[in-house]
Amino acid sequence: MGITRSAAATGGSYSDAVTVSGPGQWIHISGQVAFGPDGTVTGTLYEQTHGCLDHIEALLIKAGATLADTVRITAYLVGLDDYPEFARARAERFGDELPASAAVGVARLLMNARVEIDAVAYLPS
């Protein structure tokens, strides 16, 4: 029972596949932007990526999970030229527990954010 990760063939900061087995709980996190206490979004894409992951991590903790339980994330980026900033922040936050990951270029996001991230996690019983 648990989570098995297959490293990215490219050596990227994500897993090509994540297999989940056994009884447990699925946690689906809606898209998160890096809004601050005042409700605005500011900062570089790198900083906003950390902000999004802060929100995701807080929601996972509330559900009894951690970022290590994340099996998939999807990032929506305004400007794919900034992808390396996103990838660096993702690698820093997930360490060796890399989720399957996709990045999608979009024209615009709510609150003029530069990145929005949703997540799926699995918490084994």
PDB file of C-alpha atoms in Angstrom:
ATOM      1  CA  MET A   1       0.000   0.000   0.000  1.00  0.00           C
ATOM      2  CA  GLY A   2       1.269   3.444  -0.817  1.00  0.00           C
ATOM      3  CA  ILE A   3       2.660   5.685  -3.505  1.00  0.00           C
ATOM      4  CA  THR A   4       5.239   4.598  -6.112  1.00  0.00           C
ATOM      5  CA  ARG A   5       6.918   7.282  -8.215  1.00  0.00           C
ATOM      6  CA  SER A   6       8.635   6.827 -11.590  1.00  0.00           C
ATOM      7  CA  ALA A   7      11.344   9.448 -12.088  1.00  0.00           C
ATOM      8  CA  ALA A   8      11.058  11.759 -15.069  1.00  0.00           C
ATOM      9  CA  ALA A   9      12.950  10.443 -18.079  1.00  0.00           C
ATOM     10  CA  THR A  10      14.257  13.981 -18.638  1.00  0.00           C
ATOM     11  CA  GLY A  11      15.526  14.278 -15.065  1.00  0.00           C
ATOM     12  CA  GLY A  12      12.966  17.041 -14.439  1.00  0.00           C
ATOM     13  CA  SER A  13      11.539  18.072 -11.072  1.00  0.00           C
ATOM     14  CA  TYR A  14       8.467  15.860 -11.497  1.00  0.00           C
ATOM     15  CA  SER A  15       7.596  12.162 -11.829  1.00  0.00           C
ATOM     16  CA  ASP A  16       6.486  10.754 -15.179  1.00  0.00           C
ATOM     17  CA  ALA A  17       3.994   8.536 -13.368  1.00  0.00           C
ATOM     18  CA  VAL A  18       2.731   8.052  -9.827  1.00  0.00           C
ATOM     19  CA  THR A  19       0.950   4.826  -8.898  1.00  0.00           C
ATOM     20  CA  VAL A  20      -1.302   4.671  -5.854  1.00  0.00           C
ATOM     21  CA  SER A  21      -2.349   1.370  -4.312  1.00  0.00           C
ATOM     22  CA  GLY A  22      -4.325   0.268  -1.299  1.00  0.00           C
ATOM     23  CA  PRO A  23      -7.143   1.818   0.700  1.00  0.00           C
ATOM     24  CA  GLY A  24      -6.939   5.510   1.431  1.00  0.00           C
ATOM     25  CA  GLN A  25      -8.334   8.957   0.865  1.00  0.00           C
ATOM     26  CA  TRP A  26      -8.076  11.111  -2.276  1.00  0.00           C
ATOM     27  CA  ILE A  27      -7.710  14.856  -1.784  1.00  0.00           C
ATOM     28  CA  HIS A  28      -8.437  17.187  -4.711  1.00  0.00           C
ATOM     29  CA  ILE A  29      -7.207  20.761  -4.263  1.00  0.00           C
ATOM     30  CA  SER A  30      -8.789  23.467  -6.423  1.00  0.00           C
ATOM     31  CA  GLY A  31      -6.559  25.864  -8.339  1.00  0.00           C
ATOM     32  CA  GLN A  32      -4.661  28.131  -5.957  1.00  0.00           C
ATOM     33  CA  VAL A  33      -3.109  31.507  -6.674  1.00  0.00           C
ATOM     34  CA  ALA A  34      -0.600  33.245  -4.413  1.00  0.00           C
ATOM     35  CA  PHE A  35      -2.904  35.793  -2.835  1.00  0.00           C
ATOM     36  CA  GLY A  36      -1.522  37.482   0.259  1.00  0.00           C
ATOM     37  CA  PRO A  37      -3.292  38.564   3.465  1.00  0.00           C
ATOM     38  CA  ASP A  38      -4.596  41.674   1.691  1.00  0.00           C
ATOM     39  CA  GLY A  39      -6.124  39.551  -1.082  1.00  0.00           C
ATOM     40  CA  THR A  40      -3.729  40.687  -3.805  1.00  0.00           C
ATOM     41  CA  VAL A  41      -1.211  38.719  -5.852  1.00  0.00           C
ATOM     42  CA  THR A  42       2.296  40.136  -6.289  1.00  0.00           C
ATOM     43  CA  GLY A  43       5.838  38.905  -6.868  1.00  0.00           C
ATOM     44  CA  THR A  44       7.802  36.992  -9.448  1.00  0.00           C
ATOM     45  CA  LEU A  45       6.556  33.742 -10.915  1.00  0.00           C
ATOM     46  CA  TYR A  46       9.033  31.946  -8.636  1.00  0.00           C
ATOM     47  CA  GLU A  47       7.601  33.709  -5.565  1.00  0.00           C
ATOM     48  CA  GLN A  48       4.026  33.135  -6.720  1.00  0.00           C
ATOM     49  CA  THR A  49       4.742  29.424  -7.243  1.00  0.00           C
ATOM     50  CA  HIS A  50       5.889  29.160  -3.625  1.00  0.00           C
ATOM     51  CA  GLY A  51       2.764  31.077  -2.562  1.00  0.00           C
ATOM     52  CA  CYS A  52       0.496  28.680  -4.463  1.00  0.00           C
ATOM     53  CA  LEU A  53       2.266  25.708  -2.901  1.00  0.00           C
ATOM     54  CA  ASP A  54       1.973  27.327   0.552  1.00  0.00           C
ATOM     55  CA  HIS A  55      -1.822  27.420   0.095  1.00  0.00           C
ATOM     56  CA  ILE A  56      -1.883  23.838  -1.199  1.00  0.00           C
ATOM     57  CA  GLU A  57       0.281  22.649   1.693  1.00  0.00           C
ATOM     58  CA  ALA A  58      -1.991  24.344   4.247  1.00  0.00           C
ATOM     59  CA  LEU A  59      -5.055  22.637   2.734  1.00  0.00           C
ATOM     60  CA  LEU A  60      -3.286  19.273   2.744  1.00  0.00           C
ATOM     61  CA  ILE A  61      -2.268  19.682   6.388  1.00  0.00           C
ATOM     62  CA  LYS A  62      -5.884  20.490   7.236  1.00  0.00           C
ATOM     63  CA  ALA A  63      -6.818  17.139   5.634  1.00  0.00           C
ATOM     64  CA  GLY A  64      -4.074  15.282   7.541  1.00  0.00           C
ATOM     65  CA  ALA A  65      -1.672  15.069   4.582  1.00  0.00           C
ATOM     66  CA  THR A  66       1.573  16.743   3.432  1.00  0.00           C
ATOM     67  CA  LEU A  67       3.101  17.777   0.128  1.00  0.00           C
ATOM     68  CA  ALA A  68       4.760  14.333   0.080  1.00  0.00           C
ATOM     69  CA  ASP A  69       1.279  12.833  -0.404  1.00  0.00           C
ATOM     70  CA  THR A  70       0.745  14.837  -3.611  1.00  0.00           C
ATOM     71  CA  VAL A  71       0.514  12.591  -6.664  1.00  0.00           C
ATOM     72  CA  ARG A  72      -0.259  15.196  -9.358  1.00  0.00           C
ATOM     73  CA  ILE A  73      -0.187  18.948  -9.920  1.00  0.00           C
ATOM     74  CA  THR A  74      -1.225  21.057 -12.871  1.00  0.00           C
ATOM     75  CA  ALA A  75       0.253  24.529 -13.225  1.00  0.00           C
ATOM     76  CA  TYR A  76      -1.358  27.182 -15.384  1.00  0.00           C
ATOM     77  CA  LEU A  77       1.281  29.716 -16.423  1.00  0.00           C
ATOM     78  CA  VAL A  78       0.874  33.113 -18.052  1.00  0.00           C
ATOM     79  CA  GLY A  79       3.981  32.936 -20.210  1.00  0.00           C
ATOM     80  CA  LEU A  80       5.696  29.600 -20.675  1.00  0.00           C
ATOM     81  CA  ASP A  81       9.028  31.435 -20.955  1.00  0.00           C
ATOM     82  CA  ASP A  82       8.897  31.598 -17.147  1.00  0.00           C
ATOM     83  CA  TYR A  83       8.666  27.790 -16.841  1.00  0.00           C
ATOM     84  CA  PRO A  84      12.222  27.437 -15.420  1.00  0.00           C
ATOM     85  CA  GLU A  85      11.243  29.631 -12.422  1.00  0.00           C
ATOM     86  CA  PHE A  86       8.222  27.417 -11.798  1.00  0.00           C
ATOM     87  CA  ALA A  87      10.275  24.214 -12.164  1.00  0.00           C
ATOM     88  CA  ARG A  88      12.915  25.471  -9.714  1.00  0.00           C
ATOM     89  CA  ALA A  89      10.323  26.323  -7.055  1.00  0.00           C
ATOM     90  CA  ARG A  90       8.517  22.994  -7.615  1.00  0.00           C
ATOM     91  CA  ALA A  91      11.778  21.067  -7.170  1.00  0.00           C
ATOM     92  CA  GLU A  92      12.589  22.962  -3.969  1.00  0.00           C
ATOM     93  CA  ARG A  93       9.200  22.237  -2.428  1.00  0.00           C
ATOM     94  CA  PHE A  94       8.819  18.572  -3.357  1.00  0.00           C
ATOM     95  CA  GLY A  95      12.410  17.354  -2.953  1.00  0.00           C
ATOM     96  CA  ASP A  96      12.524  13.622  -3.644  1.00  0.00           C
ATOM     97  CA  GLU A  97       8.711  13.218  -3.468  1.00  0.00           C
ATOM     98  CA  LEU A  98       8.045  14.468  -6.999  1.00  0.00           C
ATOM     99  CA  PRO A  99       4.449  14.494  -8.232  1.00  0.00           C
ATOM    100  CA  ALA A 100       3.345  13.840 -11.770  1.00  0.00           C
ATOM    101  CA  SER A 101       3.096  17.304 -13.274  1.00  0.00           C
ATOM    102  CA  ALA A 102       1.769  19.277 -16.222  1.00  0.00           C
ATOM    103  CA  ALA A 103       2.233  22.920 -17.183  1.00  0.00           C
ATOM    104  CA  VAL A 104      -0.293  24.703 -19.379  1.00  0.00           C
ATOM    105  CA  GLY A 105       0.164  28.104 -20.979  1.00  0.00           C
ATOM    106  CA  VAL A 106      -2.844  30.392 -20.530  1.00  0.00           C
ATOM    107  CA  ALA A 107      -3.674  33.936 -21.646  1.00  0.00           C
ATOM    108  CA  ARG A 108      -4.793  35.216 -18.248  1.00  0.00           C
ATOM    109  CA  LEU A 109      -5.557  34.159 -14.669  1.00  0.00           C
ATOM    110  CA  LEU A 110      -7.779  35.518 -11.904  1.00  0.00           C
ATOM    111  CA  MET A 111      -6.363  38.366  -9.840  1.00  0.00           C
ATOM    112  CA  ASN A 112      -3.706  38.924 -12.555  1.00  0.00           C
ATOM    113  CA  ALA A 113      -1.717  36.006 -11.128  1.00  0.00           C
ATOM    114  CA  ARG A 114       1.167  34.621 -13.187  1.00  0.00           C
ATOM    115  CA  VAL A 115       0.599  31.028 -12.005  1.00  0.00           C
ATOM    116  CA  GLU A 116      -2.249  28.919 -10.626  1.00  0.00           C
ATOM    117  CA  ILE A 117      -1.723  25.379  -9.377  1.00  0.00           C
ATOM    118  CA  ASP A 118      -4.194  22.612  -8.582  1.00  0.00           C
ATOM    119  CA  ALA A 119      -3.282  19.328  -6.931  1.00  0.00           C
ATOM    120  CA  VAL A 120      -4.385  15.777  -6.243  1.00  0.00           C
ATOM    121  CA  ALA A 121      -3.051  13.957  -3.191  1.00  0.00           C
ATOM    122  CA  TYR A 122      -3.541  10.477  -1.776  1.00  0.00           C
ATOM    123  CA  LEU A 123      -3.468   9.728   1.926  1.00  0.00           C
ATOM    124  CA  PRO A 124      -3.065   5.995   2.622  1.00  0.00           C
ATOM    125  CA  SER A 125      -5.242   4.585   5.407  1.00  0.00           C
TER     126      SER A 125
END
